[in-house]
C-alpha cells in the first residue's frame, strides 16, 4: 500500500477538481490552476475538460493520467490500482473490500498511458512545484514507483459491500507487442 511515514495509507484529496498523476520527470511542467485568470485555458482547465472517470493529457513531452472526479484517492501497488473513496464507514472497510471489488468489477472506461517511470498523484489545481508565493508550505502529493512502459488503464464503479462505494482505476503494464495477455482483472 502507499503509506505515509507513520505507516498509514496516504490519501490525496482534491479542492473540488480532478486529481492528476504526472510523471515525476516532467512535474515542473505542470502549472495547475492560474487562480488570477478568468479563462479556463491553464493546465487545470485541460484536466477539467476530461470527461468521465479518466483520461490522458500531454504534459511536458509525456502523458499525465487524469482521474476525473474529486474523490480522496490512494494507490495500492500490490494490486496495481488507484482506489477512489466515494463512501465507506471507515478506511478499514474501504481498504478491506478492494480485492472483492476488483474481482467483481465491471470495467467501463479505458485509456492507454505511456509512463516514463515514477509518477506523482496530486490535486490538478496545484502546480507540480510549489510557487514561491504559495500560501501552503507543503502540497499533498503521493509518489508512486511505476515501472516505465505502456499501461492499459481501466476504471470501474464498485459497491463491494453495503455502505462501501468506490471507483477502481486498475493499471496493467502491457508487453511490448501491446497485448494484454495474462493481465490481472481484465474482463
Short mmCIF file of C-alpha atoms in Angstrom, two decimals:
data_model
loop_
_atom_site.label_atom_id
_atom_site.label_comp_id
_atom_site.label_asym_id
_atom_site.label_seq_id
_atom_site.Cartn_x
_atom_site.Cartn_y
_atom_site.Cartn_z
CA UNK A 1 0.00 0.00 0.00
CA UNK A 2 1.04 3.59 -0.41
CA UNK A 3 1.83 4.64 3.11
CA UNK A 4 2.91 7.80 4.86
CA UNK A 5 5.99 7.86 7.06
CA UNK A 6 3.90 6.81 10.07
CA UNK A 7 2.63 3.69 8.26
CA UNK A 8 -0.87 4.95 7.46
CA UNK A 9 -2.29 4.85 3.94
CA UNK A 10 -1.70 8.11 2.07
CA UNK A 11 -4.92 9.56 0.65
CA UNK A 12 -4.76 12.55 -1.70
CA UNK A 13 -7.74 14.87 -1.67
CA UNK A 14 -8.90 17.49 -4.12
CA UNK A 15 -10.11 21.02 -3.59
CA UNK A 16 -13.00 20.20 -5.94
CA UNK A 17 -11.49 19.36 -9.33
CA UNK A 18 -9.91 16.24 -10.75
CA UNK A 19 -6.75 14.60 -9.45
CA UNK A 20 -3.83 14.08 -11.81
CA UNK A 21 -0.97 11.59 -12.00
CA UNK A 22 2.07 13.32 -13.53
CA UNK A 23 5.36 11.63 -14.43
CA UNK A 24 7.93 12.80 -11.92
CA UNK A 25 10.44 13.76 -14.63
CA UNK A 26 8.02 16.37 -16.08
CA UNK A 27 6.46 17.51 -12.81
CA UNK A 28 7.91 21.02 -13.21
CA UNK A 29 5.90 21.36 -16.44
CA UNK A 30 2.56 21.01 -14.61
CA UNK A 31 1.37 24.53 -13.73
CA UNK A 32 -2.01 23.70 -12.18
CA UNK A 33 -4.56 26.49 -11.96
CA UNK A 34 -3.92 30.13 -12.70
CA UNK A 35 -6.20 31.48 -9.98
CA UNK A 36 -5.86 35.03 -11.30
CA UNK A 37 -7.02 34.24 -14.84
CA UNK A 38 -10.68 34.43 -15.84
CA UNK A 39 -10.15 31.84 -18.58
CA UNK A 40 -10.06 28.08 -18.27
CA UNK A 41 -7.09 27.52 -20.59
CA UNK A 42 -4.48 26.60 -17.96
CA UNK A 43 -3.33 23.06 -17.07
CA UNK A 44 -6.12 22.71 -14.54
CA UNK A 45 -8.65 23.62 -17.24
CA UNK A 46 -7.23 20.91 -19.51
CA UNK A 47 -7.65 18.37 -16.71
CA UNK A 48 -11.23 19.54 -16.10
CA UNK A 49 -12.01 19.02 -19.81
CA UNK A 50 -11.58 15.25 -19.39
CA UNK A 51 -14.98 13.59 -19.28
CA UNK A 52 -15.72 10.55 -17.16
CA UNK A 53 -13.53 8.71 -14.68
CA UNK A 54 -10.23 9.01 -16.53
CA UNK A 55 -8.28 10.41 -19.44
CA UNK A 56 -4.76 11.17 -20.63
CA UNK A 57 -3.38 14.62 -21.47
CA UNK A 58 0.07 15.77 -22.63
CA UNK A 59 2.42 17.37 -20.09
CA UNK A 60 5.99 18.40 -20.86
CA UNK A 61 6.64 15.78 -23.55
CA UNK A 62 4.98 12.99 -21.55
CA UNK A 63 1.45 11.94 -20.64
CA UNK A 64 -0.42 12.56 -17.39
CA UNK A 65 -3.35 10.45 -16.23
CA UNK A 66 -6.41 12.45 -15.14
CA UNK A 67 -8.68 10.92 -12.51
CA UNK A 68 -11.81 12.83 -13.41
CA UNK A 69 -13.58 13.05 -10.06
CA UNK A 70 -12.54 14.82 -6.83
CA UNK A 71 -12.67 11.79 -4.50
CA UNK A 72 -9.95 11.04 -1.95
CA UNK A 73 -7.60 8.63 -3.72
CA UNK A 74 -4.70 6.33 -2.91
CA UNK A 75 -2.62 3.81 -4.83
CA UNK A 76 -2.24 0.18 -3.83
CA UNK A 77 0.95 -1.09 -5.52
CA UNK A 78 0.32 -4.74 -4.64
CA UNK A 79 -2.94 -4.59 -6.60
CA UNK A 80 -1.76 -2.10 -9.25
CA UNK A 81 -4.74 0.13 -8.74
CA UNK A 82 -5.89 3.51 -7.56
CA UNK A 83 -8.79 3.45 -5.11
CA UNK A 84 -11.10 6.46 -5.17
CA UNK A 85 -13.11 6.65 -1.94
CA UNK A 86 -16.73 7.60 -2.60
CA UNK A 87 -18.21 6.25 0.60
CA UNK A 88 -17.41 3.89 3.47
CA UNK A 89 -17.88 3.76 7.21
CA UNK A 90 -14.12 3.62 7.74
CA UNK A 91 -10.79 3.37 5.97
CA UNK A 92 -10.61 -0.24 7.15
CA UNK A 93 -13.96 -1.01 5.48
CA UNK A 94 -12.82 0.69 2.28
CA UNK A 95 -9.44 -1.00 2.02
CA UNK A 96 -10.78 -4.34 3.24
CA UNK A 97 -13.19 -4.58 0.33
CA UNK A 98 -10.86 -3.58 -2.54
CA UNK A 99 -9.85 -7.12 -3.55
CA UNK A 100 -13.50 -8.24 -3.61
CA UNK A 101 -14.36 -5.18 -5.71
CA UNK A 102 -11.54 -5.92 -8.18
CA UNK A 103 -12.77 -9.46 -8.77
CA UNK A 104 -16.36 -8.32 -9.40
CA UNK A 105 -15.51 -5.09 -11.26
CA UNK A 106 -17.36 -4.23 -14.47
CA UNK A 107 -14.62 -2.21 -16.17
CA UNK A 108 -16.05 0.75 -18.09
CA UNK A 109 -13.59 3.44 -19.13
CA UNK A 110 -10.29 2.54 -20.78
CA UNK A 111 -7.22 4.51 -21.87
CA UNK A 112 -3.64 3.72 -22.83
CA UNK A 113 -0.93 5.57 -20.91
CA UNK A 114 2.80 5.84 -21.63
CA UNK A 115 4.72 6.07 -18.37
CA UNK A 116 8.42 7.03 -18.28
CA UNK A 117 8.90 5.93 -14.64
CA UNK A 118 7.78 7.11 -11.19
CA UNK A 119 4.70 9.36 -11.06
CA UNK A 120 3.15 11.84 -8.62
CA UNK A 121 -0.56 11.89 -7.69
CA UNK A 122 -1.78 15.39 -6.78
CA UNK A 123 -4.70 17.80 -6.99
CA UNK A 124 -4.73 19.08 -10.59
CA UNK A 125 -5.25 22.64 -9.32
CA UNK A 126 -1.79 22.71 -7.72
CA UNK A 127 1.44 23.23 -9.66
CA UNK A 128 3.94 20.39 -9.86
CA UNK A 129 6.44 22.53 -7.98
CA UNK A 130 5.17 24.93 -5.30
CA UNK A 131 5.29 28.56 -6.36
CA UNK A 132 7.41 30.88 -4.18
CA UNK A 133 4.28 32.84 -3.26
CA UNK A 134 2.23 29.75 -2.36
CA UNK A 135 0.16 30.06 0.80
CA UNK A 136 0.69 26.39 1.66
CA UNK A 137 4.10 25.12 2.67
CA UNK A 138 3.62 21.52 1.55
CA UNK A 139 1.19 20.31 -1.07
CA UNK A 140 -0.49 16.94 -0.73
CA UNK A 141 1.04 14.51 -3.16
CA UNK A 142 1.81 10.83 -3.37
CA UNK A 143 4.86 9.42 -5.18
CA UNK A 144 4.21 6.11 -6.93
CA UNK A 145 7.05 3.94 -8.22
CA UNK A 146 5.68 2.79 -11.57
CA UNK A 147 7.91 0.92 -13.96
CA UNK A 148 8.37 2.65 -17.31
CA UNK A 149 6.15 1.20 -20.01
CA UNK A 150 2.82 1.21 -21.80
CA UNK A 151 -0.17 0.73 -19.49
CA UNK A 152 -3.77 -0.20 -20.10
CA UNK A 153 -5.79 1.81 -17.56
CA UNK A 154 -9.37 0.84 -16.76
CA UNK A 155 -11.92 2.29 -14.37
CA UNK A 156 -14.85 0.64 -12.63
CA UNK A 157 -17.51 1.86 -10.21
CA UNK A 158 -17.94 -0.68 -7.41
CA UNK A 159 -20.17 -1.31 -4.36
CA UNK A 160 -18.48 -4.36 -2.85
CA UNK A 161 -20.31 -4.17 0.48
CA UNK A 162 -23.27 -2.31 1.98
CA UNK A 163 -22.24 1.27 2.64
CA UNK A 164 -18.96 0.95 0.70
CA UNK A 165 -18.66 2.62 -2.69
CA UNK A 166 -15.52 3.27 -4.73
CA UNK A 167 -14.07 3.77 -8.16
CA UNK A 168 -11.18 1.49 -9.01
CA UNK A 169 -8.58 2.51 -11.58
CA UNK A 170 -6.58 -0.58 -12.49
CA UNK A 171 -3.20 -0.41 -14.23
CA UNK A 172 -1.88 -3.22 -16.39
CA UNK A 173 1.60 -2.89 -17.86
CA UNK A 174 1.40 -4.27 -21.38
CA UNK A 175 4.09 -6.31 -23.09
CA UNK A 176 5.99 -4.65 -25.92
CA UNK A 177 3.60 -6.18 -28.50
CA UNK A 178 0.67 -4.31 -26.86
CA UNK A 179 -1.32 -7.43 -25.95
CA UNK A 180 -2.98 -7.76 -22.57
CA UNK A 181 -2.30 -11.47 -22.24
CA UNK A 182 -2.31 -12.70 -18.67
CA UNK A 183 -3.07 -9.30 -17.19
CA UNK A 184 -4.96 -9.28 -13.89
CA UNK A 185 -8.52 -8.02 -13.56
CA UNK A 186 -9.16 -7.70 -17.28
CA UNK A 187 -12.55 -8.98 -18.42
#
